[in-house]
Coordinates of C-alpha atoms and ligand atoms in Angstrom, one line a residue:
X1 CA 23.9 17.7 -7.5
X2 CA 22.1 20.6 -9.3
X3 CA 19.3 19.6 -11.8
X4 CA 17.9 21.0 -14.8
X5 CA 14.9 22.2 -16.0
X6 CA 14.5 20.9 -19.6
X7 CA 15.0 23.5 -22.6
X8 CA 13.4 23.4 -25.8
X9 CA 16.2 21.1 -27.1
X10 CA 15.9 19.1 -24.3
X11 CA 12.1 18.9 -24.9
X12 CA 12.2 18.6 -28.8
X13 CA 14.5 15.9 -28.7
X14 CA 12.7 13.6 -25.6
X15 CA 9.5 14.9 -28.6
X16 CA 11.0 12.8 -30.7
X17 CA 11.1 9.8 -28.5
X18 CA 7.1 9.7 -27.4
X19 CA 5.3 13.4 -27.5
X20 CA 6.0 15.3 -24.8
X21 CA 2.3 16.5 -23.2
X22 CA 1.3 19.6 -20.5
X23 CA 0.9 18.0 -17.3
X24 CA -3.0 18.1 -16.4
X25 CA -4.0 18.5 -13.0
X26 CA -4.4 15.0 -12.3
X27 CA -0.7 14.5 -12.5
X28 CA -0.3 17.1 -10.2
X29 CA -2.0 16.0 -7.1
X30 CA -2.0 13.4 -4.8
X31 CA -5.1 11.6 -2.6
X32 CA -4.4 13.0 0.7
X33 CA -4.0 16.6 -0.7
X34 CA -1.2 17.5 1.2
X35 CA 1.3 18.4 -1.8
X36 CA 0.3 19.8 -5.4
X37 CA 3.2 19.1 -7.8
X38 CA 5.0 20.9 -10.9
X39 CA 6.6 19.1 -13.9
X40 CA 7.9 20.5 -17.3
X41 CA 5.9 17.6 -19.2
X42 CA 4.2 13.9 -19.3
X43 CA 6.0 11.5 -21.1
X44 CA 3.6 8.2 -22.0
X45 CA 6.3 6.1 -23.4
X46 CA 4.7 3.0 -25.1
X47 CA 7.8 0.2 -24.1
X48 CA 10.9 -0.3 -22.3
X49 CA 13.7 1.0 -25.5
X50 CA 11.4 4.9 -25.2
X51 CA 11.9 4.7 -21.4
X52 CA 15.8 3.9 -22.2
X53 CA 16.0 6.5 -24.6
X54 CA 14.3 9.2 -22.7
X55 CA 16.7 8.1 -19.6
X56 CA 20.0 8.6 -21.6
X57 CA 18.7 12.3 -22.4
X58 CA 17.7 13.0 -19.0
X59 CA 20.5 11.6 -17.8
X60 CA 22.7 14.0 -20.5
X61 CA 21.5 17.0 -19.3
X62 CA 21.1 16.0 -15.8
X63 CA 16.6 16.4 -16.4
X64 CA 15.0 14.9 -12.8
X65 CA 12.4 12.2 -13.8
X66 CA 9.0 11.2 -11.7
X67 CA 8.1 8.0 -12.5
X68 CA 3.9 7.9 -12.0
X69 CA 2.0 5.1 -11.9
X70 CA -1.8 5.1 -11.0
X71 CA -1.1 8.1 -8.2
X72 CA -2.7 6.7 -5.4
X73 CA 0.7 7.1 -3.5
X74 CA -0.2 8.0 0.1
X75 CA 3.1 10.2 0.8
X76 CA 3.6 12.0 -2.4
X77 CA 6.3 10.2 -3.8
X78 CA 5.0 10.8 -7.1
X79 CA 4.2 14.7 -6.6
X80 CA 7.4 17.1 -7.3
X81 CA 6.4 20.7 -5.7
X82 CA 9.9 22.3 -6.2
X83 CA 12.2 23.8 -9.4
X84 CA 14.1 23.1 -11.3
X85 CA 10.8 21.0 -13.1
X86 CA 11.3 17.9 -14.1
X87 CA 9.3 15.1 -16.5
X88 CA 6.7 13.1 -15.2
X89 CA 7.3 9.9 -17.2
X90 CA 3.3 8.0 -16.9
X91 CA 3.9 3.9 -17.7
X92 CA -0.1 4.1 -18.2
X93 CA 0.5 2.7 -22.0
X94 CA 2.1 0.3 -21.0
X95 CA -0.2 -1.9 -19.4
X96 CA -0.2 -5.0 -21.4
X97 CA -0.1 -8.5 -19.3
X98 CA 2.6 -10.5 -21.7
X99 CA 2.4 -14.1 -20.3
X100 CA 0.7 -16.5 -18.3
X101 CA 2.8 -19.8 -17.5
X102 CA -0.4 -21.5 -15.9
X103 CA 1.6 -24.6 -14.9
X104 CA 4.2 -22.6 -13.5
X105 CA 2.2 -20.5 -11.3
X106 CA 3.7 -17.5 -12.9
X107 CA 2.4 -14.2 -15.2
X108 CA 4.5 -11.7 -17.0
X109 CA 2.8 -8.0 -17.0
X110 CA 4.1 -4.6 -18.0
X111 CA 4.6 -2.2 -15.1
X112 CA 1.6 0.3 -16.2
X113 CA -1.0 -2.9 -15.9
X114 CA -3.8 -1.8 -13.2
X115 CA -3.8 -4.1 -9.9
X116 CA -7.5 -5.0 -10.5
X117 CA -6.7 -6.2 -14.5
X118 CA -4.3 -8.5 -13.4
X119 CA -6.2 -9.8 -10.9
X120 CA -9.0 -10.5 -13.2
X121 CA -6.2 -12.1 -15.6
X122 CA -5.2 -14.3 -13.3
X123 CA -8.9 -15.0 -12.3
X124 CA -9.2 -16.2 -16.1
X125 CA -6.0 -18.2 -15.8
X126 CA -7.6 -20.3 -13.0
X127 CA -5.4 -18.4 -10.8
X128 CA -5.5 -15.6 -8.0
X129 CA -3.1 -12.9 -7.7
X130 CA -3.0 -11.8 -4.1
X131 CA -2.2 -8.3 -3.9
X132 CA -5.2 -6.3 -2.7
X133 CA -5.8 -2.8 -1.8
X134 CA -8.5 -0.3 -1.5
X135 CA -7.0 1.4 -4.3
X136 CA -6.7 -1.7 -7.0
X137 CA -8.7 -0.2 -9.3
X138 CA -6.7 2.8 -9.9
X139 CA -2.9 1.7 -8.5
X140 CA -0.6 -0.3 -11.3
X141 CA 2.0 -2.8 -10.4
X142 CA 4.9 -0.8 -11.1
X143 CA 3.9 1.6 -8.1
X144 CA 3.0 -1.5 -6.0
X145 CA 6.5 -2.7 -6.6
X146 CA 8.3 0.5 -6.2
X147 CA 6.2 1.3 -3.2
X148 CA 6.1 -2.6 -2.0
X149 CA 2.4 -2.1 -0.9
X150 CA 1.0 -4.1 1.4
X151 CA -2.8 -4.8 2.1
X152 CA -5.2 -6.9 3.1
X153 CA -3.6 -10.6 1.9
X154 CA -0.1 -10.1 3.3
X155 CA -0.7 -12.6 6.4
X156 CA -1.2 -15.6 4.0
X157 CA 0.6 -14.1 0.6
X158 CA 3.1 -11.6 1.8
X159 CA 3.7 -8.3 0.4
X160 CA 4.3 -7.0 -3.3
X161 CA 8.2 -7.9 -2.8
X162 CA 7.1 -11.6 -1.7
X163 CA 4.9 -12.1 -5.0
X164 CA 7.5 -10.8 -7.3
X165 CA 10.0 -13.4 -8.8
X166 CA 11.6 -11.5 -11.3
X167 CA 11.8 -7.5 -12.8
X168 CA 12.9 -5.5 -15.7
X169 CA 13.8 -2.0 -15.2
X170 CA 15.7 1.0 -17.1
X171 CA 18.4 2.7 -14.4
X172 CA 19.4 5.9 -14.9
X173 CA 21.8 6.0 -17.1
X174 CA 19.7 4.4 -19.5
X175 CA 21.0 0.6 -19.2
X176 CA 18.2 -2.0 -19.5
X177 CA 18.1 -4.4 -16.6
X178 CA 16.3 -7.6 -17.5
X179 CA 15.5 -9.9 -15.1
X180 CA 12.5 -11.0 -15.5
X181 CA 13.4 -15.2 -15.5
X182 CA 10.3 -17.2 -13.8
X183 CA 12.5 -18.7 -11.4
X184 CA 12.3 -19.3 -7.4
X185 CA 15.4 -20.1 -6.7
X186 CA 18.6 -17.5 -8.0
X187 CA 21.7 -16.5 -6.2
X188 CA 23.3 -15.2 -8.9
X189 CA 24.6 -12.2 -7.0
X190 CA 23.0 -8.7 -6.1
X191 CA 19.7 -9.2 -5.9
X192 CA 18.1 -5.9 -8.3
X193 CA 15.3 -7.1 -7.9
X194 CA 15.2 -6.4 -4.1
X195 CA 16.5 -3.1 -4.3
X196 CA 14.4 -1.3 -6.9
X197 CA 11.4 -2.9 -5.2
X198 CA 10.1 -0.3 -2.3
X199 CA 12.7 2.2 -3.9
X200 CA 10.1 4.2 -5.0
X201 CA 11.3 5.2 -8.1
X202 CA 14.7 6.4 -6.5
X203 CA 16.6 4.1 -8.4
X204 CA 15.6 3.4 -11.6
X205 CA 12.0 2.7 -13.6
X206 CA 10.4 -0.4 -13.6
X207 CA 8.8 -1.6 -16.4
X208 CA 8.1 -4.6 -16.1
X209 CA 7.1 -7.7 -13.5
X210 CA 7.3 -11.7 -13.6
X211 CA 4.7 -11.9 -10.4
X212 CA 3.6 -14.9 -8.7
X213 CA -0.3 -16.5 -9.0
X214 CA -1.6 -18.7 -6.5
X215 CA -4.3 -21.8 -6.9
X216 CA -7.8 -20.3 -6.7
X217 CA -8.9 -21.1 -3.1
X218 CA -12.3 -22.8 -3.8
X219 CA -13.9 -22.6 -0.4
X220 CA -14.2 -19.1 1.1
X221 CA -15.4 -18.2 4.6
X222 CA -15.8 -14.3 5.4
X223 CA -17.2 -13.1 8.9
X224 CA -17.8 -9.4 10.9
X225 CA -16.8 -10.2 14.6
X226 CA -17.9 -8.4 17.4
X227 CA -14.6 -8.7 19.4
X228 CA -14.5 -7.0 23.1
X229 CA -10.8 -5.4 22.6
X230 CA -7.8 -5.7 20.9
X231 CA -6.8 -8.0 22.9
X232 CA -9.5 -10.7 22.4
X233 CA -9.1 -9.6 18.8
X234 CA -5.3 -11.0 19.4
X235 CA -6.9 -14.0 21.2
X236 CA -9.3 -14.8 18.6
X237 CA -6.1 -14.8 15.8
X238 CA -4.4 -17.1 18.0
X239 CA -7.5 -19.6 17.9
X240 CA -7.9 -19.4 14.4
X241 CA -4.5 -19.6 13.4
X242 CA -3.9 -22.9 15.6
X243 CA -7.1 -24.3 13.6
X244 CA -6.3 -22.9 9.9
X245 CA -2.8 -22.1 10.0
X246 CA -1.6 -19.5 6.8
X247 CA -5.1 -20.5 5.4
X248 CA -6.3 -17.0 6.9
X249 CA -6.0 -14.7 4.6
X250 CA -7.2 -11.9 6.3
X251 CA -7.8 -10.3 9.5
X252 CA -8.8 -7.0 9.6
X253 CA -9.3 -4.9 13.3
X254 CA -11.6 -2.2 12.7
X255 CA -12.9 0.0 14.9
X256 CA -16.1 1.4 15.3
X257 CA -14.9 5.0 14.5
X258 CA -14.8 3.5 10.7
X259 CA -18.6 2.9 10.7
X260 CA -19.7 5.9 12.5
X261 CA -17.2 7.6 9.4
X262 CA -18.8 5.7 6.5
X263 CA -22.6 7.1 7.9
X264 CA -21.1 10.8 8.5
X265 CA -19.6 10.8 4.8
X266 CA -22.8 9.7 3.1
X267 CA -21.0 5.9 2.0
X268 CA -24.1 3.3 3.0
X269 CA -23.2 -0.1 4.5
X270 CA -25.6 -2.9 5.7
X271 CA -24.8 -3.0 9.7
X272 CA -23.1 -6.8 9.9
X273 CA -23.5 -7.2 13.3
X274 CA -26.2 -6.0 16.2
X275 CA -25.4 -2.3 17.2
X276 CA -22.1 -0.7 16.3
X277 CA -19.6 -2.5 18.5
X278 CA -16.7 -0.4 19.6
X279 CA -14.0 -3.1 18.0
X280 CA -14.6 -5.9 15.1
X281 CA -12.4 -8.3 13.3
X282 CA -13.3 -8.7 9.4
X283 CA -11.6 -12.7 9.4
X284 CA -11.3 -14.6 5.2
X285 CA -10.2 -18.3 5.5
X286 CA -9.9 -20.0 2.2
X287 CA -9.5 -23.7 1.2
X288 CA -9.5 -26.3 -1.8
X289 CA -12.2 -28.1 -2.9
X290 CA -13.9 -30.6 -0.1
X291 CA -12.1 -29.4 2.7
X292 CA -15.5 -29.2 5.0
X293 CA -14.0 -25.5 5.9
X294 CA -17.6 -24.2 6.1
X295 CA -18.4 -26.4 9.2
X296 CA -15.0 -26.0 10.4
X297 CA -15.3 -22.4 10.4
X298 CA -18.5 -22.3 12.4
X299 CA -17.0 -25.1 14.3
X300 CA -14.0 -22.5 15.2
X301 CA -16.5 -19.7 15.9
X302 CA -18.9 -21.4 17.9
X303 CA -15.5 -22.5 20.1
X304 CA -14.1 -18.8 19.9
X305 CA -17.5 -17.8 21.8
X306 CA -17.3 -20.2 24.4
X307 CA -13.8 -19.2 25.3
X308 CA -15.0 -15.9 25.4
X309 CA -12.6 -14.5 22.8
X310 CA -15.6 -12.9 20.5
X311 CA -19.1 -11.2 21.6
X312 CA -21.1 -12.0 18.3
X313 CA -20.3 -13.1 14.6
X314 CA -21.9 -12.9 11.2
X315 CA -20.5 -15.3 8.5
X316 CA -21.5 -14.3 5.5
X317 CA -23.9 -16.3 3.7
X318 CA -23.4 -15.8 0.1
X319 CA -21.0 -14.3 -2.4
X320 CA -23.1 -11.2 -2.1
X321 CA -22.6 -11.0 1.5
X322 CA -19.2 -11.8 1.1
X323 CA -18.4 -8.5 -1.2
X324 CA -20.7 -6.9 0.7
X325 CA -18.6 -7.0 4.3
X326 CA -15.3 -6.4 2.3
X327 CA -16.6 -3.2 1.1
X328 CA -16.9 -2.0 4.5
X329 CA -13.3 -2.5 4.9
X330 CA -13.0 -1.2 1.4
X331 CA -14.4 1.8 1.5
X332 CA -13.4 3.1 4.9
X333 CA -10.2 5.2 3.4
X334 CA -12.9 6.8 1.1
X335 CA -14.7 8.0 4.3
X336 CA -11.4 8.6 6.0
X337 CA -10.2 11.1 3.2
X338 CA -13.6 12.9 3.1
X339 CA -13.5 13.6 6.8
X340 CA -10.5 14.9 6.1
X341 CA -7.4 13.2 8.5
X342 CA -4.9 15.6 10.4
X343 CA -2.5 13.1 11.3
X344 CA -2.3 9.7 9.4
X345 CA -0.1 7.2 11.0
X346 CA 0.5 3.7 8.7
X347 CA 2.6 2.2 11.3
X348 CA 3.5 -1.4 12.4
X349 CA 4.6 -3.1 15.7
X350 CA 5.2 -6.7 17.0
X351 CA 2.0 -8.1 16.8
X352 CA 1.7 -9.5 20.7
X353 CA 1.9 -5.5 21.6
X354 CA -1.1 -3.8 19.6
X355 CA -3.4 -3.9 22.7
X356 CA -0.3 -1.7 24.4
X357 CA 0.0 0.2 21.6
X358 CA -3.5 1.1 21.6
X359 CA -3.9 1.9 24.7
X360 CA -1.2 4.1 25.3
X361 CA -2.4 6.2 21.8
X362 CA -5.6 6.7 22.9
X363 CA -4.4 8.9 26.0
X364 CA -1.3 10.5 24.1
X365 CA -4.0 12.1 21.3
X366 CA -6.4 12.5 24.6
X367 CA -3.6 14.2 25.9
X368 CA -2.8 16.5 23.2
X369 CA -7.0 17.5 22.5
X370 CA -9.6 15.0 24.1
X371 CA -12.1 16.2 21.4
X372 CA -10.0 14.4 18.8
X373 CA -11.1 11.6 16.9
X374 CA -9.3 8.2 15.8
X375 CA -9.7 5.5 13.4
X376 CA -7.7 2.6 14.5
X377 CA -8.1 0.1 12.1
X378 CA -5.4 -2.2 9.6
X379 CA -4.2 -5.7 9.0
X380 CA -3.6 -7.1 12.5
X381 CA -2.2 -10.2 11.6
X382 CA 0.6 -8.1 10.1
X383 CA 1.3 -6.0 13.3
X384 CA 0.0 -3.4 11.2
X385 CA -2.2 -0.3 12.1
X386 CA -3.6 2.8 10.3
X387 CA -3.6 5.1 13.4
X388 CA -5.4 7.9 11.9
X389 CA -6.4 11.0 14.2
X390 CA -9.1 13.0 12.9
X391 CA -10.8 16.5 14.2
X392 CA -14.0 16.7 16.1
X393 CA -17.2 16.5 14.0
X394 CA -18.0 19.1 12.0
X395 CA -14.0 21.3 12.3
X396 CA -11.8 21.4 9.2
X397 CA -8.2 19.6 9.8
X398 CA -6.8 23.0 8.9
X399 CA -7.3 24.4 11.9
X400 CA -5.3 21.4 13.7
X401 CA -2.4 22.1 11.0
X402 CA -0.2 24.0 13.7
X403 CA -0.2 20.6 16.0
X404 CA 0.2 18.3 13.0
X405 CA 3.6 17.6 13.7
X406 CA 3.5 16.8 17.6
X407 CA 0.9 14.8 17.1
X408 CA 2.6 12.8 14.4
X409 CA 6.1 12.8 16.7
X410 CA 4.1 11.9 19.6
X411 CA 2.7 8.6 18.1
X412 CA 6.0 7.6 16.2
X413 CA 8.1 8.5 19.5
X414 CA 5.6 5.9 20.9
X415 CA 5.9 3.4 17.6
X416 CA 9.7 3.7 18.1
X417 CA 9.8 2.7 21.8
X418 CA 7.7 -0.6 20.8
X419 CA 10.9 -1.5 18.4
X420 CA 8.4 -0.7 15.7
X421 CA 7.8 1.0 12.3
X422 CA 6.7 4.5 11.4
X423 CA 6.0 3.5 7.6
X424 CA 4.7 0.0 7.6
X425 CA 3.6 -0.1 3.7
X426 CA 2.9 3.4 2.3
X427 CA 6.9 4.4 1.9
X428 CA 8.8 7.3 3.0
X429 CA 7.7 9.5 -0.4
X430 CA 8.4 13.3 0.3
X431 CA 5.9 13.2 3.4
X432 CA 8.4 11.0 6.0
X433 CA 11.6 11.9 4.6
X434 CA 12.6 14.1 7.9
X435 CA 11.1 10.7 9.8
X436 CA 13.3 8.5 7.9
X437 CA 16.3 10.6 8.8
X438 CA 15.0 10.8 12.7
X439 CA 14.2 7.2 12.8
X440 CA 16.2 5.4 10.3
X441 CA 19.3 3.5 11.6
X442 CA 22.4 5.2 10.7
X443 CA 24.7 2.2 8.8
X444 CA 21.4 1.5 6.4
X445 CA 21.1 5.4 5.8
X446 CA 24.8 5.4 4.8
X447 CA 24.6 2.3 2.5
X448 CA 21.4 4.1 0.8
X449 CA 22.8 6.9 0.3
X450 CA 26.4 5.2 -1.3
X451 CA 23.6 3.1 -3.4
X452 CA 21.9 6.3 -4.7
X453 CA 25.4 7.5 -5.3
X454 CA 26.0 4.5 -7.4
X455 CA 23.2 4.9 -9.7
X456 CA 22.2 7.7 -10.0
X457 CA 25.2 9.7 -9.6
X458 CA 23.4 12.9 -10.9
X459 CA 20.3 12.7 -8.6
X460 CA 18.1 12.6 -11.6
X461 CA 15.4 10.1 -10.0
X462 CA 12.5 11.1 -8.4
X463 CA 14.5 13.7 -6.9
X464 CA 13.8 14.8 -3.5
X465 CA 12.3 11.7 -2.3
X466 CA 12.9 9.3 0.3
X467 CA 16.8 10.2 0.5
Ligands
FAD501 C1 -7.9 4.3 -1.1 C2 -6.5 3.8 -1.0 C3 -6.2 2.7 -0.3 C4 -4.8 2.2 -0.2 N1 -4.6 1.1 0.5 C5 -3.3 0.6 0.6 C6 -3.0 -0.6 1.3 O1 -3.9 -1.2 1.8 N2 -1.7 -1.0 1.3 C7 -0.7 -0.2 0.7 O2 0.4 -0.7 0.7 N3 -1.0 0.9 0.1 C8 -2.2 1.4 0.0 N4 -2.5 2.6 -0.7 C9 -1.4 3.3 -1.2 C10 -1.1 3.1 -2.7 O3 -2.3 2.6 -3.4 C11 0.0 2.2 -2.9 O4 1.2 2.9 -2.5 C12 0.3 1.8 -4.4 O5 1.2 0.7 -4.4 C13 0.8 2.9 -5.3 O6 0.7 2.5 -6.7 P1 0.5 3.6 -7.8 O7 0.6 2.9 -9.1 O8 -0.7 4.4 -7.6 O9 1.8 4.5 -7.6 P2 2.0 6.1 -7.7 O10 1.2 6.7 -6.6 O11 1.9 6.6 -9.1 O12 3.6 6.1 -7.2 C14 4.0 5.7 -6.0 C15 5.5 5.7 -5.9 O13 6.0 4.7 -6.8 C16 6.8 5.3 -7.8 N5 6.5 4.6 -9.1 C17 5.3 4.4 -9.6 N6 5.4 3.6 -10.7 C18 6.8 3.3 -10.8 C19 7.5 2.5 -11.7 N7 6.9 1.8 -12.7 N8 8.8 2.3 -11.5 C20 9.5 3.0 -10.5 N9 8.8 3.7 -9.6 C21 7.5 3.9 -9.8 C22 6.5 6.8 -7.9 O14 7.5 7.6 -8.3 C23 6.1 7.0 -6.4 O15 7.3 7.3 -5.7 C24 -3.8 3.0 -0.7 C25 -4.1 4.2 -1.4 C26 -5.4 4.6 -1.5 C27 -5.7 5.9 -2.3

C-alpha cells in the first residue's frame, strides 16, 4: 500500500490538532547508531482524543505514523530512514501517572510516563513496580509495552506483558480502545491487550497502562559471585532456587569481558570480588519483614561453596553496596556502546543449554576472527543472553562491517539449532525484520500479516517495521 508524505493541508490541519514541530536530531537517531531517521514532523499530542484525531487524518490521507517513546529502542523501531516521510507522533506530554489503587495492587499511568517515575510512584505508594532496565531513566512505558521489554526482574516478576492488566490504545483508524479495567481475571474475548503489547507500534498507539505493583520486599540480599563456568553459574541457580524459590529476583551472568569494558571506556567501578574472575553471577533475593533471609542467604552461600558450585562471594553490606554492585551491571551497555559492538546478539535458549551455547559461540566467532572480542552476559535465569561480539582493542567496528552479517547468521543459525530465540526482548524493529522472515514459523507470519491487514489496512503504522 503506497503512503504519503503529508502536504501542507495535511500538515495545517494535524496543526490544528497539537502544533506540528521540525524533527530535532534527537528524534532522528537511535542508541546503537546503526540507522538515522527522517520524518515530515513531531506531533506531542497532550491526551488520547489528539492522538485519535491526528489518527483519523493520517489515516485519510494514508500519512505513516512512528510512535516514539523515550528512544532507547535497540533495533530502530522507532527510526524511519526511507520516503515517503511520515509523523513522528512523541507521547512525552503525556506522562501523567492517573491512579494508584493501593489495596488493589494496581496503578493507572499514561503511556509517555518514564520507567524510573513510576517506579518511584509506586515506591511512594508502598509499592514496587518491577520492570527494570538499564535504560529506565530515559525509556517510557508505552515503549516498554509495545516492545514488551524484558530486564533484570523477569525471573521473579515476568516481563512488561506479565505486569500489564489492562491498556488503552487509539488503532488506526482512529477508534479508541479502552481497556484499561484493573481486573486479573477477563475472558471476554480477543485479548487487545496481548496483541498491541510487543507490536511495537505496528498496530495501533498506546496511550495508556493499568500495570501491576508488587508489596515492597523488605529484606534484600545482593551478592558478586565468583562462579568457575556457566555451568556452576547453572548449578548455583539450582541451589538457590531449591532454597528461595521465585524469591530471586535476579541472577545476572556476567562475564569478565564486561569489567575489562567498563575500565577501557573510562566508567569506574569498585572491584567486588578478588581479581577479575573470568565468569560472575550478580544474585538479589528479597523477602518480607522477619524472614531471617540475611542468615539464610549466607547460610545458602556458605553451602554453595562447599558444593563447590561458587569460587568466592561478596554480599553486599549496605544499601550503598547494594547500588553500588547493580551499577556494574547497569552500566555495562554504556561501556558496551562506547566500545562500539559489531554484532549484538539479544538472544534466548532453554536455560539447562547456556553452557552449550557458550561454548559452541566462543569457537564460531574464534572461527570467523580469533582477535574478536565478546561480552557474554544477561539474565540467566531467563535463558537469556546478550551475546555481543566486539573488535579487538583499539579497531573501529567499521572495518568488521563487511562480516557483520555472517557473524550475526552464524550465532542465530546456532540459536536456532538450540530451539531457541534470535530476539529474546529487544523486538524485531527494522534491524531483524529479514531474521524474522528467515526464522519466524510460517502459520504465525501468515496470521500477522492477516492481523496487520485487519487494522491497519493502509500500512499507515510504523511502516516498515517488524512485518
Ligand atoms: C542502555 C540500555 C539498556 C537496555 N536494557 C534493556 C533490557 O534490559 N531489556 C529490554 O527489554 N530492553 C532494554 N533496552 C531496550 C529499550 O530500553 C527497550 O526496548 C524499551 O522498552 C523501549 O522503550 P522506549 O520508550 O525508549 O521506546 P522507543 O525506543 O521510543 O520505541 C520502541 C518501539 O516501541 C514503539 N512505541 C513506543 N512508544 C509506543 C506507544 N506508546 N505505543 C505504541 N508503540 C510505541 C516504537 O514505535 C518502537 O517501535 C535497553 C536500551 C538501552 C539503551
Amino acid at each position: 500500500m503506497a503512503l504519503n508524505e503529508p502536504d501542507t493541508e495535511v500538515l495545517q490541519r494535524l496543526g490544528e490538532i497539537t502544533p506540528v514541530h521540525a524533527p530535532t536530531a534527537a528524534y532522528l537517531k537511535e542508541p546503537r547508531g546503526r540507522y538515522t531517521g527522517q520524518a515530515a514532523g513531531v506531533l506531542r499530542p497532550e491526551n488520547t482524543a489528539q492522538i485519535a484525531a491526528i489518527m483519523r487524518v493520517c489515516n485519510a490521507h494514508k500519512v505513516g505514523v512512528i510512535p516514539y517513546g523515550g528512544g532507547t529502542g535497540l533495533v530502530g523501531g522507532q527510526v524511519m530512514e526511507g520516503i515517503p516521510r511520515s509523523i513522528i507522533l512523541s507521547l512525552e506530554r503525556m506522562h501523567a501517572v492517573r491512579d494508584i489503587h493501593a489495596s488493589d495492587n494496581v496503578m493507572v499511568v499514561d503511556a509517555g510516563a518514564i520507567l524510573q517515575d513510576i517506579q518511584r510512584a509506586a515506591e511512594n505508594a508502598r509499592r514496587i513496580f518491577p520492570l527494570s532496565l538499564a535504560s529506565e531513566g530515559s525509556c517510557q512505558i508505552g515503549g516498554n509495552l509495545a516492545t514488551n521489554a524484558g530486564g533484570v526482574n523477569v525471573l521473579r516478576y515476568g516481563n512488561a506483558r506479565a505486569l500489564c492488566l489492562g491498556l488503552e490504545a487509539v488503532l488506526p483508524d482512529g477508534t479508541v480502545f479502552n481497556g484499561l479495567k484493573r481486573l486479573p481475571k477477563d475472558n471476554t474475548g480477543y485479548d487487545l491487550r496481548d496483541l498491541l503489547i510487543g507490536a511495537e507500534g505496528t498496530l495501533g498507539i498506546i496511550t495508556a497502562a493499568t500495570l501491576k505493583i508488587f508489596p515492597k520486599p523488605v529484606d534484600i540480599e545482593v551478592a558478586f559471585i565468583n562462579v568457575a563456568t556457566p555451568q556452576t553459574a547453572l548449578d548455583l541457580l539450582n541451589h538457590m532456587a531449591a532454597r528461595f524459590g521465585n524469591n530471586i529476583s535476579a541472577f545476572e551472568l556476567i562475564h569478565r569481558q564486561g569489567l575489562d569494558f567498563l575500565a577501557e571506556t573510562g566508567l569506574a567501578f569498585a572491584a567486588p570480588l578478588a581479581g577479575r574472575p573470568e565468569w560472575m553471577v550478580l544474585v538479589e533475593c528479597g523477602m518480607g519483614a522477619e524472614s531471617g533471609l540475611k542468615e539464610r542467604f549466607e547460610d545458602s552461600l556458605a553451602e554453595a561453596f562447599e558444593g563447590n558450585f561458587l569460587q568466592d562471594a561478596a554480599i553486599a553490606q549496605n544499601l550503598a553496596q547494594q547500588r553500588a554492585f547493580w551499577d556494574i551491571r547497569e552500566n555495562i551497555p554504556e561501556a558496551n556502546r562506547k566500545i562500539g559492538v559489531i554484532s549484538s546478539h539479544d538472544i534466548s535458549v532453554p536455560v539447562s543449554t547456556i553452557p552449550a551455547f557458550i561454548t559452541q559461540g566462543k569457537q564460531i566467532v574464534a572461527k570467523i576472527n580469533p582477535a574478536f572480542r565478546v561480552n557474554c552476559f544477561g539474565h540467566l535465569g531467563d535463558g537469556n543472553l546478550h551475546y555481543n561480539v566486539y573488535p579487538p582493542q583499539g579497531v573501529n567496528r567499521a572495518e568488521f562491517d563487511d562480516i557483520r552479517g555472517e557473524i550475526k547468521d552464524s550465532i542465530y543459525d546456532l540459536v536456532e539449532s538450540f530451539g531457541g530465540s534470535f530476539s529474546a526482548e529487544h523486538g524485531i524493529g527494522r534491524m531483524k525484520k529479514a531474521d524474522l522472515a528467515k526464522y519466524g514459523d510460517t502459520g504465525k507470519l501468515t496470521a500477522m500479516r492477516a492481523i496487520k491487514q485487519a487494522l491497519d489496512p493502509n500500512g499507515i503504522m510504523n511502516p516498515g517495521a517488524v512485518i
